[in-house]
Coordinates of C-alpha atoms and ligand atoms in Angstrom, one line a residue:
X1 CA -7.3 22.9 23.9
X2 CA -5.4 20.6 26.1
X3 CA -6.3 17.4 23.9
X4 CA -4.1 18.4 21.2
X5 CA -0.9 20.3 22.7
X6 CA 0.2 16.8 24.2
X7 CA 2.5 16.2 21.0
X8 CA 6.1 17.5 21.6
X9 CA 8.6 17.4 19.1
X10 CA 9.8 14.5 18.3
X11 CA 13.4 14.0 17.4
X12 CA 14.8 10.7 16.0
X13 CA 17.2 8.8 16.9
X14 CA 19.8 8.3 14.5
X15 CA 20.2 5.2 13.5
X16 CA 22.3 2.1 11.7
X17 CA 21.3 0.7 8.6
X18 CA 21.6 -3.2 8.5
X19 CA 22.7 -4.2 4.9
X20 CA 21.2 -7.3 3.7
X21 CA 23.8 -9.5 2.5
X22 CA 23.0 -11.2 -1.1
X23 CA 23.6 -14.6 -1.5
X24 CA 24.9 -15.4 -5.5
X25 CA 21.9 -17.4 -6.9
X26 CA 22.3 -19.6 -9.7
X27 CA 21.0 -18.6 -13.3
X28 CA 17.5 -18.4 -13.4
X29 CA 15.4 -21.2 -15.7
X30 CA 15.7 -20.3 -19.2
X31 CA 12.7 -20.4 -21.5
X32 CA 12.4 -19.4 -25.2
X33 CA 11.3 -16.3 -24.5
X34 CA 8.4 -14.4 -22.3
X35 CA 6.7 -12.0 -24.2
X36 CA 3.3 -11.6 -23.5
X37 CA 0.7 -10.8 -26.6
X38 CA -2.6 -9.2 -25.0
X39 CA -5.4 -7.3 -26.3
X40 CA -5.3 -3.3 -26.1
X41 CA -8.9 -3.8 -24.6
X42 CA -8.1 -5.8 -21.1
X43 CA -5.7 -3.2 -20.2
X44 CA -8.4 -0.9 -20.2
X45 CA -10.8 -1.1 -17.3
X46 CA -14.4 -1.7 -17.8
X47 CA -17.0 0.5 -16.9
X48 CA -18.8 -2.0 -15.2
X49 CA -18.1 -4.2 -12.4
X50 CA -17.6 -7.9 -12.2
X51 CA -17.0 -8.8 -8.7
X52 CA -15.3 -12.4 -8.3
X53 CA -15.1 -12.6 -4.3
X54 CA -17.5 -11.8 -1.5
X55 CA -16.3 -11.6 2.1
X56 CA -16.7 -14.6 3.8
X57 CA -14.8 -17.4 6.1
X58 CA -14.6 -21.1 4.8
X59 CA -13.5 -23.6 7.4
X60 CA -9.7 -22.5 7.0
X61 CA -9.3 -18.7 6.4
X62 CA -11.1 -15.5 6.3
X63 CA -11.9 -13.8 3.4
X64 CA -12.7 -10.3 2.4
X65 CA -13.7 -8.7 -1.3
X66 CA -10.3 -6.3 -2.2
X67 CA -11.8 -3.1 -4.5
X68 CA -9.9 -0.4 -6.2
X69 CA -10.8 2.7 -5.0
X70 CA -12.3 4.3 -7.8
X71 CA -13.2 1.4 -10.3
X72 CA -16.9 1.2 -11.0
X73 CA -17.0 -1.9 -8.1
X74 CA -16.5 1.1 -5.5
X75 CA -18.9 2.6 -3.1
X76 CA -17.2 5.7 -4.2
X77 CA -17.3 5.0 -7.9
X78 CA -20.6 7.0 -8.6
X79 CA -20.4 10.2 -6.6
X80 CA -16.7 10.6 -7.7
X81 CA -16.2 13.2 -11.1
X82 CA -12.6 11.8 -11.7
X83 CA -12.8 8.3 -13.3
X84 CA -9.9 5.9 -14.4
X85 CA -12.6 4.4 -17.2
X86 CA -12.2 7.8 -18.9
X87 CA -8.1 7.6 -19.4
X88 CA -7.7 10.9 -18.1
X89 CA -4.6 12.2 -17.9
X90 CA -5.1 14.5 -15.3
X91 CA -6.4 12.3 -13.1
X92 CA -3.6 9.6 -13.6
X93 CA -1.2 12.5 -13.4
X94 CA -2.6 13.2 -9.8
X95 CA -1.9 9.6 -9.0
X96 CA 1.6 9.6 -9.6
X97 CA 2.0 12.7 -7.9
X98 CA 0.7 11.7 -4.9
X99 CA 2.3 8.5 -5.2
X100 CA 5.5 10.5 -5.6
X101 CA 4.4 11.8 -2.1
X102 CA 4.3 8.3 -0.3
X103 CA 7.4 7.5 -1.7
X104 CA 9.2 10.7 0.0
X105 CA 7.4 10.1 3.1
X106 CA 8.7 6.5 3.2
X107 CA 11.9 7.8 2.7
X108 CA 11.6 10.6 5.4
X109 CA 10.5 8.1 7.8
X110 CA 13.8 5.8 7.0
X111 CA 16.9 8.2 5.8
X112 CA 16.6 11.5 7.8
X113 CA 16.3 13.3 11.0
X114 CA 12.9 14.9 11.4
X115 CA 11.7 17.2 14.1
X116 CA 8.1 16.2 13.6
X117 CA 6.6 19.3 14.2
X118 CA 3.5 17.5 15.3
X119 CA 2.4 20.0 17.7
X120 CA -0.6 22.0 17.7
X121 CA 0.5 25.1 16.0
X122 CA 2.3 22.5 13.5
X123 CA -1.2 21.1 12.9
X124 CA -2.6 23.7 12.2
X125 CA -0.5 25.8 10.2
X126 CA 0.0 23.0 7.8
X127 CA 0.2 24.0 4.2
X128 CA -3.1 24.4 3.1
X129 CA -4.4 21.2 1.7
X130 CA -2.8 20.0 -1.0
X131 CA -5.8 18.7 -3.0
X132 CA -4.3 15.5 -3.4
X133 CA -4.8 12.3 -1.6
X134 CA -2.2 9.8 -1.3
X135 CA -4.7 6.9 -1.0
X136 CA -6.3 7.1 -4.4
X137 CA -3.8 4.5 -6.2
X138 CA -4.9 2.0 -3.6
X139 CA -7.2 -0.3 -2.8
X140 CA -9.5 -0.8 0.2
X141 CA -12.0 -3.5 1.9
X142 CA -14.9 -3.3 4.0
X143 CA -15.2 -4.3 7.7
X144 CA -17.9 -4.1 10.5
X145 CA -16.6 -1.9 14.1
X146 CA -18.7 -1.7 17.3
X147 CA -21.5 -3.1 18.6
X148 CA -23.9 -3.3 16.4
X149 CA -21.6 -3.4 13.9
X150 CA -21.0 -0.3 11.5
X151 CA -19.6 -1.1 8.0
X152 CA -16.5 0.9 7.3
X153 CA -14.5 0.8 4.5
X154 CA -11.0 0.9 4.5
X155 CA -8.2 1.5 2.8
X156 CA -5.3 -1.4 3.3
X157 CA -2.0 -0.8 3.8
X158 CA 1.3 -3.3 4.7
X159 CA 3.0 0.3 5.0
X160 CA 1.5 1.3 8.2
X161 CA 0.4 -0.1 11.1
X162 CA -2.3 1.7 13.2
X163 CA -5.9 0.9 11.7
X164 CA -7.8 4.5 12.6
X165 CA -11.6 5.3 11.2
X166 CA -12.9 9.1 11.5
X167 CA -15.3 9.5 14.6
X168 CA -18.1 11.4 15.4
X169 CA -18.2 13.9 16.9
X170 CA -15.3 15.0 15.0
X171 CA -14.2 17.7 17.4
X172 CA -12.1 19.4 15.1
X173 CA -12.6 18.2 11.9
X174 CA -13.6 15.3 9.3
X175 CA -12.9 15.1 5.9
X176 CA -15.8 13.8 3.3
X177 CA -16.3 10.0 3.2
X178 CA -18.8 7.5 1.5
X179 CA -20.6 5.9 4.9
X180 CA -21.7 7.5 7.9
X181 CA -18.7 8.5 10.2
X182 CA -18.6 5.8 13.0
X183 CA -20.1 7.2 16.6
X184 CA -18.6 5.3 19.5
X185 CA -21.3 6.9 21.4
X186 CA -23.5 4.7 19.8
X187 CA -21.6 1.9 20.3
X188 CA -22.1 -0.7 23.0
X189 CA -18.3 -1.8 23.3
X190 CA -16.6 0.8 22.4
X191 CA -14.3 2.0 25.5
X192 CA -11.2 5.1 25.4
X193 CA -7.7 3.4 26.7
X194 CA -6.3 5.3 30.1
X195 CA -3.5 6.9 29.5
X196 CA -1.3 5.4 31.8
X197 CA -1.9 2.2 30.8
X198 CA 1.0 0.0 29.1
X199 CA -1.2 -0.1 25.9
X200 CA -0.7 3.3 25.3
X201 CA 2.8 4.0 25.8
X202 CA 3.4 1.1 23.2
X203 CA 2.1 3.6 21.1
X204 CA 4.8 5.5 20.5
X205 CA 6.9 5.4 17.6
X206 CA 8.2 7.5 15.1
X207 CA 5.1 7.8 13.2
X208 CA 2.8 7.3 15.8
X209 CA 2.7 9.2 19.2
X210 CA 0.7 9.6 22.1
X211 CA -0.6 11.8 24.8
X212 CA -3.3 12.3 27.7
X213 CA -6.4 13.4 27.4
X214 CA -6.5 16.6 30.1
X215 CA -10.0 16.1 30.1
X216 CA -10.7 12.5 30.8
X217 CA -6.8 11.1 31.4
X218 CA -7.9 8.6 27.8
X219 CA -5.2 8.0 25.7
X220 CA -4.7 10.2 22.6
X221 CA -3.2 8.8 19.5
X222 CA -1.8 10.9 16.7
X223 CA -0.6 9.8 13.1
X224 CA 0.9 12.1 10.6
X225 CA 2.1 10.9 7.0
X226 CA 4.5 12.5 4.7
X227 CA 2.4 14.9 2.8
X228 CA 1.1 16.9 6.1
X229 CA -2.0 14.7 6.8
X230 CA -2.4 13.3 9.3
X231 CA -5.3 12.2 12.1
X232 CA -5.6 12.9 16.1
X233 CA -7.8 11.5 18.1
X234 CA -8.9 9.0 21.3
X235 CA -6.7 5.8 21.2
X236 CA -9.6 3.0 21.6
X237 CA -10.7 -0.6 22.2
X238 CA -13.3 -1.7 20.1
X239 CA -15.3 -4.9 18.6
X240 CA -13.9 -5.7 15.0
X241 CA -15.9 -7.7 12.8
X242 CA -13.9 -9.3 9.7
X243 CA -16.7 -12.1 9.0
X244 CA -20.0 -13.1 11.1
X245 CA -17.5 -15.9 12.8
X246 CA -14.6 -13.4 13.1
X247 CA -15.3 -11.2 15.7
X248 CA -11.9 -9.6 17.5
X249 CA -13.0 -7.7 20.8
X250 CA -11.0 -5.2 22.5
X251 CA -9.2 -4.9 19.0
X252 CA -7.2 -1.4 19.2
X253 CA -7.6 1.4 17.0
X254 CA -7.6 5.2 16.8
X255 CA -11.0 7.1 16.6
X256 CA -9.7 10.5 14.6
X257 CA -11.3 13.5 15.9
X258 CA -9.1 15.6 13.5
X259 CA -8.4 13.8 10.0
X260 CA -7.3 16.0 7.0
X261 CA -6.3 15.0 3.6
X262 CA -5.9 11.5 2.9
X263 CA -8.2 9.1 2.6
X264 CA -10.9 11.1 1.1
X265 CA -13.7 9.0 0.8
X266 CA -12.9 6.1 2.9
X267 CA -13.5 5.7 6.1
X268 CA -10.0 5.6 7.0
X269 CA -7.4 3.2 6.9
X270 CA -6.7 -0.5 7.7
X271 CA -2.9 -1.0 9.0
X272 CA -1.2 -4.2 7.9
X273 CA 2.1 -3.6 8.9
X274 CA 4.9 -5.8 11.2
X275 CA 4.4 -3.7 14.4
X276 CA 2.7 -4.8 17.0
X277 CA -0.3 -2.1 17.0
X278 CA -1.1 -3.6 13.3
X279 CA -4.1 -5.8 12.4
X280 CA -1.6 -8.8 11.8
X281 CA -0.5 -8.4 15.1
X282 CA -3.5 -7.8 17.2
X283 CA -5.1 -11.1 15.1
X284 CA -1.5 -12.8 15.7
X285 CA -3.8 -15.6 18.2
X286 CA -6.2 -16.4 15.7
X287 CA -4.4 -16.2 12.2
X288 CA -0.8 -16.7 13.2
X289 CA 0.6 -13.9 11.2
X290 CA -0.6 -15.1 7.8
X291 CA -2.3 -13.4 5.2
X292 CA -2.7 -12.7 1.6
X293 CA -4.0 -11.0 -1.2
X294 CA -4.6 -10.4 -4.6
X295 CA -4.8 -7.6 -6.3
X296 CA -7.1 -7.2 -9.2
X297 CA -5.6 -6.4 -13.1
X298 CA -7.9 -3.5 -13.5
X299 CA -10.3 -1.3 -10.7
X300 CA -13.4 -3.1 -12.7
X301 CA -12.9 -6.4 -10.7
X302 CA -12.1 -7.0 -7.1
X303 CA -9.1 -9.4 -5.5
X304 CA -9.6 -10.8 -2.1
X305 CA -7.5 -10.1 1.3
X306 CA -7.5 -13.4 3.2
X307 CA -6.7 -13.8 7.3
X308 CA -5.1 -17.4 7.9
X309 CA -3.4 -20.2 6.2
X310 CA -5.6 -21.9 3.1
X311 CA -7.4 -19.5 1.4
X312 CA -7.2 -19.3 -2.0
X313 CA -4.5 -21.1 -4.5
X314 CA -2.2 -22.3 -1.7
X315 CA -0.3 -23.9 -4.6
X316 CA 2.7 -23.2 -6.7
X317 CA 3.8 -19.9 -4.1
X318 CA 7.1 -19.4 -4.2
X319 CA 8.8 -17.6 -0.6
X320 CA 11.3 -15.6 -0.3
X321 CA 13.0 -14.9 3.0
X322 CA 11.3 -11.9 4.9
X323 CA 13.7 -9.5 6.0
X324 CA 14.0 -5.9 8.2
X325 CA 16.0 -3.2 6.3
X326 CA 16.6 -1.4 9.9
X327 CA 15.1 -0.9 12.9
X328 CA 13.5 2.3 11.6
X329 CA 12.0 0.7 9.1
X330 CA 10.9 -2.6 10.9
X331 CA 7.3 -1.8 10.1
X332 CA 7.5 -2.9 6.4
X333 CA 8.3 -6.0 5.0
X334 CA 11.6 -5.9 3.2
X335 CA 13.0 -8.2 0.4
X336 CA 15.9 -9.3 -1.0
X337 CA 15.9 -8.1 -4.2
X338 CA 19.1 -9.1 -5.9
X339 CA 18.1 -8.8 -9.8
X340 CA 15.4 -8.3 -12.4
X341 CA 15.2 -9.9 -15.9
X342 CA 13.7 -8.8 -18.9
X343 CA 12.4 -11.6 -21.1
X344 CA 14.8 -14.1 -19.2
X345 CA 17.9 -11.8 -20.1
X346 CA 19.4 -10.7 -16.6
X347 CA 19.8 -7.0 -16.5
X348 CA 23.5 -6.1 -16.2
X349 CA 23.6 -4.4 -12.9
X350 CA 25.3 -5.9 -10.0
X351 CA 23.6 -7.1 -7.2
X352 CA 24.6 -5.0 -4.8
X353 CA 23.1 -2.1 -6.4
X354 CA 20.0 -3.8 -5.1
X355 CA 20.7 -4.4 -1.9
X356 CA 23.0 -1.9 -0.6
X357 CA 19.9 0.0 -0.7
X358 CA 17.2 -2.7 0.2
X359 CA 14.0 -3.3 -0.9
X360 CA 10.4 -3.1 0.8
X361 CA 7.2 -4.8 -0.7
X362 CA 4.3 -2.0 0.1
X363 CA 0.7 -3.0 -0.5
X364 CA 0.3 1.0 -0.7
X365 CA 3.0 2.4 -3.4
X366 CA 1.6 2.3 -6.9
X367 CA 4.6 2.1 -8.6
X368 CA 7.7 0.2 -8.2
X369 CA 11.1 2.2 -7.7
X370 CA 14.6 1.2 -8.1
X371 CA 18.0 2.7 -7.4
X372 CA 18.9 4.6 -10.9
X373 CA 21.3 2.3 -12.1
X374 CA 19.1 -0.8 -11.7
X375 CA 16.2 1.0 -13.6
X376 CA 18.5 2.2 -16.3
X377 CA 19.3 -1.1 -17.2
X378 CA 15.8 -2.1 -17.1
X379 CA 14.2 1.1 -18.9
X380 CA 16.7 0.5 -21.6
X381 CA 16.4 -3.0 -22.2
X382 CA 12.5 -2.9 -22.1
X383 CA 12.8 -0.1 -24.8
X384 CA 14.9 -2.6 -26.9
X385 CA 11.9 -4.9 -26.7
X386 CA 9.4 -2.5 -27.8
X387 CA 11.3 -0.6 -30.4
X388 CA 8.5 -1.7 -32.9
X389 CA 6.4 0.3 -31.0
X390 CA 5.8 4.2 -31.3
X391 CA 7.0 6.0 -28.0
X392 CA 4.7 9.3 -26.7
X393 CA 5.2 11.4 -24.3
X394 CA 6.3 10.6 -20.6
X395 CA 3.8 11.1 -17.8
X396 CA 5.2 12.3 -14.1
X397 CA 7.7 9.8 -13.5
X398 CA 7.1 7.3 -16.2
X399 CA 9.3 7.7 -19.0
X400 CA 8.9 5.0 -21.3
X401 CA 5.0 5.2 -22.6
X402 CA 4.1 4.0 -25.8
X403 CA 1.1 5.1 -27.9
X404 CA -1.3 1.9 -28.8
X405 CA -3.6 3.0 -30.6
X406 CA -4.7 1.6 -33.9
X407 CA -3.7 -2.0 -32.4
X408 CA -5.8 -4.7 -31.6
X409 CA -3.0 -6.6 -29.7
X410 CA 0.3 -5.8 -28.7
X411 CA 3.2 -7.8 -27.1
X412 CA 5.9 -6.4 -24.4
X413 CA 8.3 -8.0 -22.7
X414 CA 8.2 -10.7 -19.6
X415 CA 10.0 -8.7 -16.7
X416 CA 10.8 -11.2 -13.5
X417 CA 12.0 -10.2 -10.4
X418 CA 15.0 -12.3 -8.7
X419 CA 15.8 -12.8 -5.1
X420 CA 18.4 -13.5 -3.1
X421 CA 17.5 -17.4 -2.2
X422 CA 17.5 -18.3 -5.8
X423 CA 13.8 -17.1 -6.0
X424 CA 12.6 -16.2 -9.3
X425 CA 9.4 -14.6 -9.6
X426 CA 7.3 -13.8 -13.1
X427 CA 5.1 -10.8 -12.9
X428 CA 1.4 -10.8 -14.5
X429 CA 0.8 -9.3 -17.9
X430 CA -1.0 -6.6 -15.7
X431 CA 2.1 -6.2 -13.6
X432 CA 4.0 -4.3 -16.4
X433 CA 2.4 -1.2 -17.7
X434 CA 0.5 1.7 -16.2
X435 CA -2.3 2.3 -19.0
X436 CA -3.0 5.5 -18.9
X437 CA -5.4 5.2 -22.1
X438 CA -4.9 3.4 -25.3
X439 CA -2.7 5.9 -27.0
X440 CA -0.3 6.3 -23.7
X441 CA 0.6 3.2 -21.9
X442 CA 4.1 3.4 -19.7
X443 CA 6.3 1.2 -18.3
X444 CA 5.4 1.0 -14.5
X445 CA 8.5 1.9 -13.2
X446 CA 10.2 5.0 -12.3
X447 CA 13.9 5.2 -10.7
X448 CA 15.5 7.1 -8.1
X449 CA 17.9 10.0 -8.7
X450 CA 20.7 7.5 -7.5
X451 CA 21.4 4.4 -6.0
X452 CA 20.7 5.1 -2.5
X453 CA 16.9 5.0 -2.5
X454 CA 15.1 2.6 -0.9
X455 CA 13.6 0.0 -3.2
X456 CA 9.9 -0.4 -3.7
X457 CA 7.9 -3.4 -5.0
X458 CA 4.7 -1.3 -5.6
X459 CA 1.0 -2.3 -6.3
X460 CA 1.0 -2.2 -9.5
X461 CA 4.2 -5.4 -10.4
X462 CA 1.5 -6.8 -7.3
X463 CA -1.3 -7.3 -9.7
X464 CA -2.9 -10.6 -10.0
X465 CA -0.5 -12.5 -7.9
X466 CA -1.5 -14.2 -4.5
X467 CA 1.4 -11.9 -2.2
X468 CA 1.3 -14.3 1.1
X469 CA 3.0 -13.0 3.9
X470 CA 4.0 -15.7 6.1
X471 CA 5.5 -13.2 9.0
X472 CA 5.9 -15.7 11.9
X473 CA 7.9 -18.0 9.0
X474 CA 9.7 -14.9 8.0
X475 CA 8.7 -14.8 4.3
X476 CA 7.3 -13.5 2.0
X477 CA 5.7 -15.9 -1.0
X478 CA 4.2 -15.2 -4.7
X479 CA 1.7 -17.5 -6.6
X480 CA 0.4 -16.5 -10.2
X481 CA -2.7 -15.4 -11.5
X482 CA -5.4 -16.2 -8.2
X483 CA -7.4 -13.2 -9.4
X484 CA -9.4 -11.5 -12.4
Ligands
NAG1 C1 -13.1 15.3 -0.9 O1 -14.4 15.0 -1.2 C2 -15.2 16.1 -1.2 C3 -16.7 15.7 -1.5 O2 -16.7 14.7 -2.4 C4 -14.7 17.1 -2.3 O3 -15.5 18.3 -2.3 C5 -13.3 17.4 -2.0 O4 -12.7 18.2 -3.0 C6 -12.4 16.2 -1.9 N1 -11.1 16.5 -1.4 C7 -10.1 16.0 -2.0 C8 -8.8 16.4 -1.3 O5 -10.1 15.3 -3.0
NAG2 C1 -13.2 9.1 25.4 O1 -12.3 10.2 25.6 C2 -12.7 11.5 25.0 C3 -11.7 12.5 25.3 O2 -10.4 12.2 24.8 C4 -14.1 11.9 25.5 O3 -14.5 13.1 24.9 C5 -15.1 10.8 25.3 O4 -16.3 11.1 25.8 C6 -14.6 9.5 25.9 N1 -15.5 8.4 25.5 C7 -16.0 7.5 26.3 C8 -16.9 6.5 25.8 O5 -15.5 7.4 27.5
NAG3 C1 5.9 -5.9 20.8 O1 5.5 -7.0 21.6 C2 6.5 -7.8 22.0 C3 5.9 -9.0 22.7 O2 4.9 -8.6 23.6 C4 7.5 -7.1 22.8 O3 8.5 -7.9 23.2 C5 8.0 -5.9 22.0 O4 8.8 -5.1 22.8 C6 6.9 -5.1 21.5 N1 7.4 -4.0 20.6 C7 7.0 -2.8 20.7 C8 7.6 -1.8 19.7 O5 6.2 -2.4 21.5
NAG4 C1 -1.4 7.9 -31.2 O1 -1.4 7.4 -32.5 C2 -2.5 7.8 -33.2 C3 -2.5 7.0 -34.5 O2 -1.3 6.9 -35.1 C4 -2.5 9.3 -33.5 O3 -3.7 9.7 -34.2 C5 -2.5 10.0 -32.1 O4 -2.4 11.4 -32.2 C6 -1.4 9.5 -31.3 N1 -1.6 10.0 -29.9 C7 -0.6 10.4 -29.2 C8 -0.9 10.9 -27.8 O5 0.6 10.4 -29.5

């Protein structure tokens, strides 16, 4: 099996962490106060869909229907037994595990040395599967690849950059997803990459690696994430169809021959990251770096993804300056995080707690984590807002849960993040908790065992706001409420 003894351990280069310096900001506005009052209801999702946005280009951006992964607007809502309509816990507790998993691959892939043992016996004498998959916090959207075009969908992802899709005829192996696996051999332009070509040595990176076909001298691609899955397969041009008037030939992608774990269910996965294999970069011609989002407050509507400048509510975004924690980490989009507020009160942790440790904004964390000091402060002074509330028990890493039930409204406090420039943003109502059901709803924000973790803006604090990422501006901006 020539195909797949190409990978060689990998070893890392150590390397220097660049430490974001934080500007002092003046105070932020001050308002009465910023409690929000909501009804217990709309935190719980619906069991039917109400789709606001359909894919489609007006004359200025290109836009495609966001869906969470397993609210009833999903292709994979029906077959799948677990449900988040039916608050249970063992499904949400599966979540947070696996996003427990991201997180330590995140910081695997920044902090440490690895031999990646991504070598054939490696890949095969992976721990047996763990069950989980690290996707199903996320949210995915549906494009069209090859000629005529197959609609896959995909889960999206600003924490990765190769976009990949299982292929028939899955040599080794293929997990379970909704559509028909893509077949390039039904495709028209789909072609395999030589593997001497400069395209494929760009390949490599720490996560990413490649190798040559023994067979046909293609390019081989293979991707491993933190929790042992991972997929191989031919490194590949194909047609990628956004919109019917955004067609992107030749775009580059892997077609997995071997795919285990992940993305059970979807097709694969859409990579929206800052190096140059991503989607962002490989549209950089047409789009110039720009896109945006919006996440939905609960899986039973969809947000939108948009390619381009001017789609959507363009108005009242505020940017913050785009930063890269390290080179290691120059695939995600860092922040300078220098404080958080609680109801307009600042939290009493210095700012260089926040960014002696940085921060990255990842479309596929769920929820946000903070060096232990800096959640501390904010655990604590949340608590102190709710103390009219009855606490219940703690679920995985949320610690602060409260039990709602019996109310027909409840209020919590306003939590904004601050920046370095002066920056100041409010997150959405939805942006707060993580409602596990009516009688267990917890703060949505766990901490690190100390303050050297790398911070995470995850997708829940995401919810409802339009995130734009202006890359070739070098910023990141936040607008409120441009979704259900
Ligand atoms: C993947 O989906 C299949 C079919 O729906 C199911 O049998 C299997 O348990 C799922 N695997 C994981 C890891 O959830
Ligand atoms: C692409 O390369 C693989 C081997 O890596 C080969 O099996 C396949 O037939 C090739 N496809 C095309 C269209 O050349
Ligand atoms: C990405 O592309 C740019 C421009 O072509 C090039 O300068 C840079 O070295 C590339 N980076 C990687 C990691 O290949
Ligand atoms: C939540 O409160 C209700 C009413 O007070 C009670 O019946 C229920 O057992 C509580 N649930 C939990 C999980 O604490």
């Amino acid at each position: 099996m020539g195909f797949f003894s190409v990978f060689v351990f990998l070893i890392l280069c150590s390397f220097e962490k660049d430490i974001a310096v934080a500007a002092i900001s003046p105070e932020p506005h001050l308002l009465p106060h910023t409690t929000h009052t909501v009804e217990v209801n709309s935190l719980l999702p619906a069991t039917t869909c109400n789709p606001s946005t359909k894919g489609h280009t007006n004359n200025k951006a290109t836009i495609l229907e966001v869906v969470h992964k397993h609210g009833p607007c999903s292709i994979f809502h029906k077959s799948s037994k677990t449900s988040t309509t039916k608050g249970d816990d063992k499904y949400h507790a599966q979540i947070l595990k696996q996003d427990e998993a991201r997180v330590n691959s995140i910081h695997s892939r920044l902090n440490y040395r690895i031999h990646h043992p991504f070598t054939q016996s490696a890949a095969t004498t992976l721990p047996a599967k763990s069950g989980l998959l690290l996707g199903s916090g996320n949210y995915f959207v549906t494009v069209g690849l090859g000629t005529p075009a197959k609609q896959l969908s995909l889960v999206f992802d600003t924490g990765s950059d190769l976009t990949w899709t299982q292929c028939r005829p899955c040599l080794r192996s293929c997990y379970t997803q909704s559509e028909p696996i893509f077949d390039p051999s039904l495709s028209a332009s789909y072609k395999n990459l030589s593997c001497t070509s400069a395209t494929c040595t760009k390949l490599s990176s720490a996560v990413i690696q490649h190798g040559c076909s023994s067979a046909s001298s293609s390019c081989v691609y293979g991707i491993r994430y933190g929790d042992g899955s991972f997929s191989i397969g031919d490194f590949a041009k194909e047609k990628l169809t956004l919109t019917s008037t955004d067609v992107f030939e030749g775009f580059l992608f892997g077609c997995g021959q071997e795919n285990e774990g992940l993305f059970n269910g979807s097709a694969g996965l859409l990579g929206l990251g800052r190096n140059n294999i991503s989607l962002v970069e490989q549209t950089a011609m047409k789009y110039n770096r720009f896109f945006s989002y919006c996440l939905p407050s609960t899986s039973s509507s969809t947000g939108h993804l948009t390619f381009g400048k001017g789609g959507g509510s363009a108005n009242g975004v505020k940017f913050t300056k785009l930063t890269t924690l390290s080179k290691r980490a120059s695939s995600f989009y860092g922040l300078g995080l220098t404080g958080i507020s609680v109801n307009r009160r600042q939290l009493p942790v210095a700012s260089s707690v926040f960014s002696s440790s940085g921060t990255i904004i990842d479309s596929g964390t769920v929820i946000t984590r903070l060096p232990a000091t800096a959640y501390r402060a904010l655990r604590d002074a949340f608590r102190e807002g709710m103390k009219n509330y009855k606490m219940t028990t703690s679920i995985s890493l949320l610690d602060t849960c409260y039990n709602f039930s019996g109310y027909k409204t409840v209020s919590y406090p306003g939590i904004a993040f601050r920046f370095g420039d002066g920056v100041t943003v409010d997150l959405d109502p939805a942006g707060i908790l993580y409602v596990v059901s009516s009688s267990q709803a917890c703060l949505a924000f766990a901490g690190h065992k100390d303050d050297t973790g790398l911070g995470i803006i995850g997708n829940v604090q995401q919810k409802r706001l339009e995130m734009v990422y202006d890359v070739a501006g070098k910023k990141v901006g936040f607008a409120p409420a441009s979704c259900p």
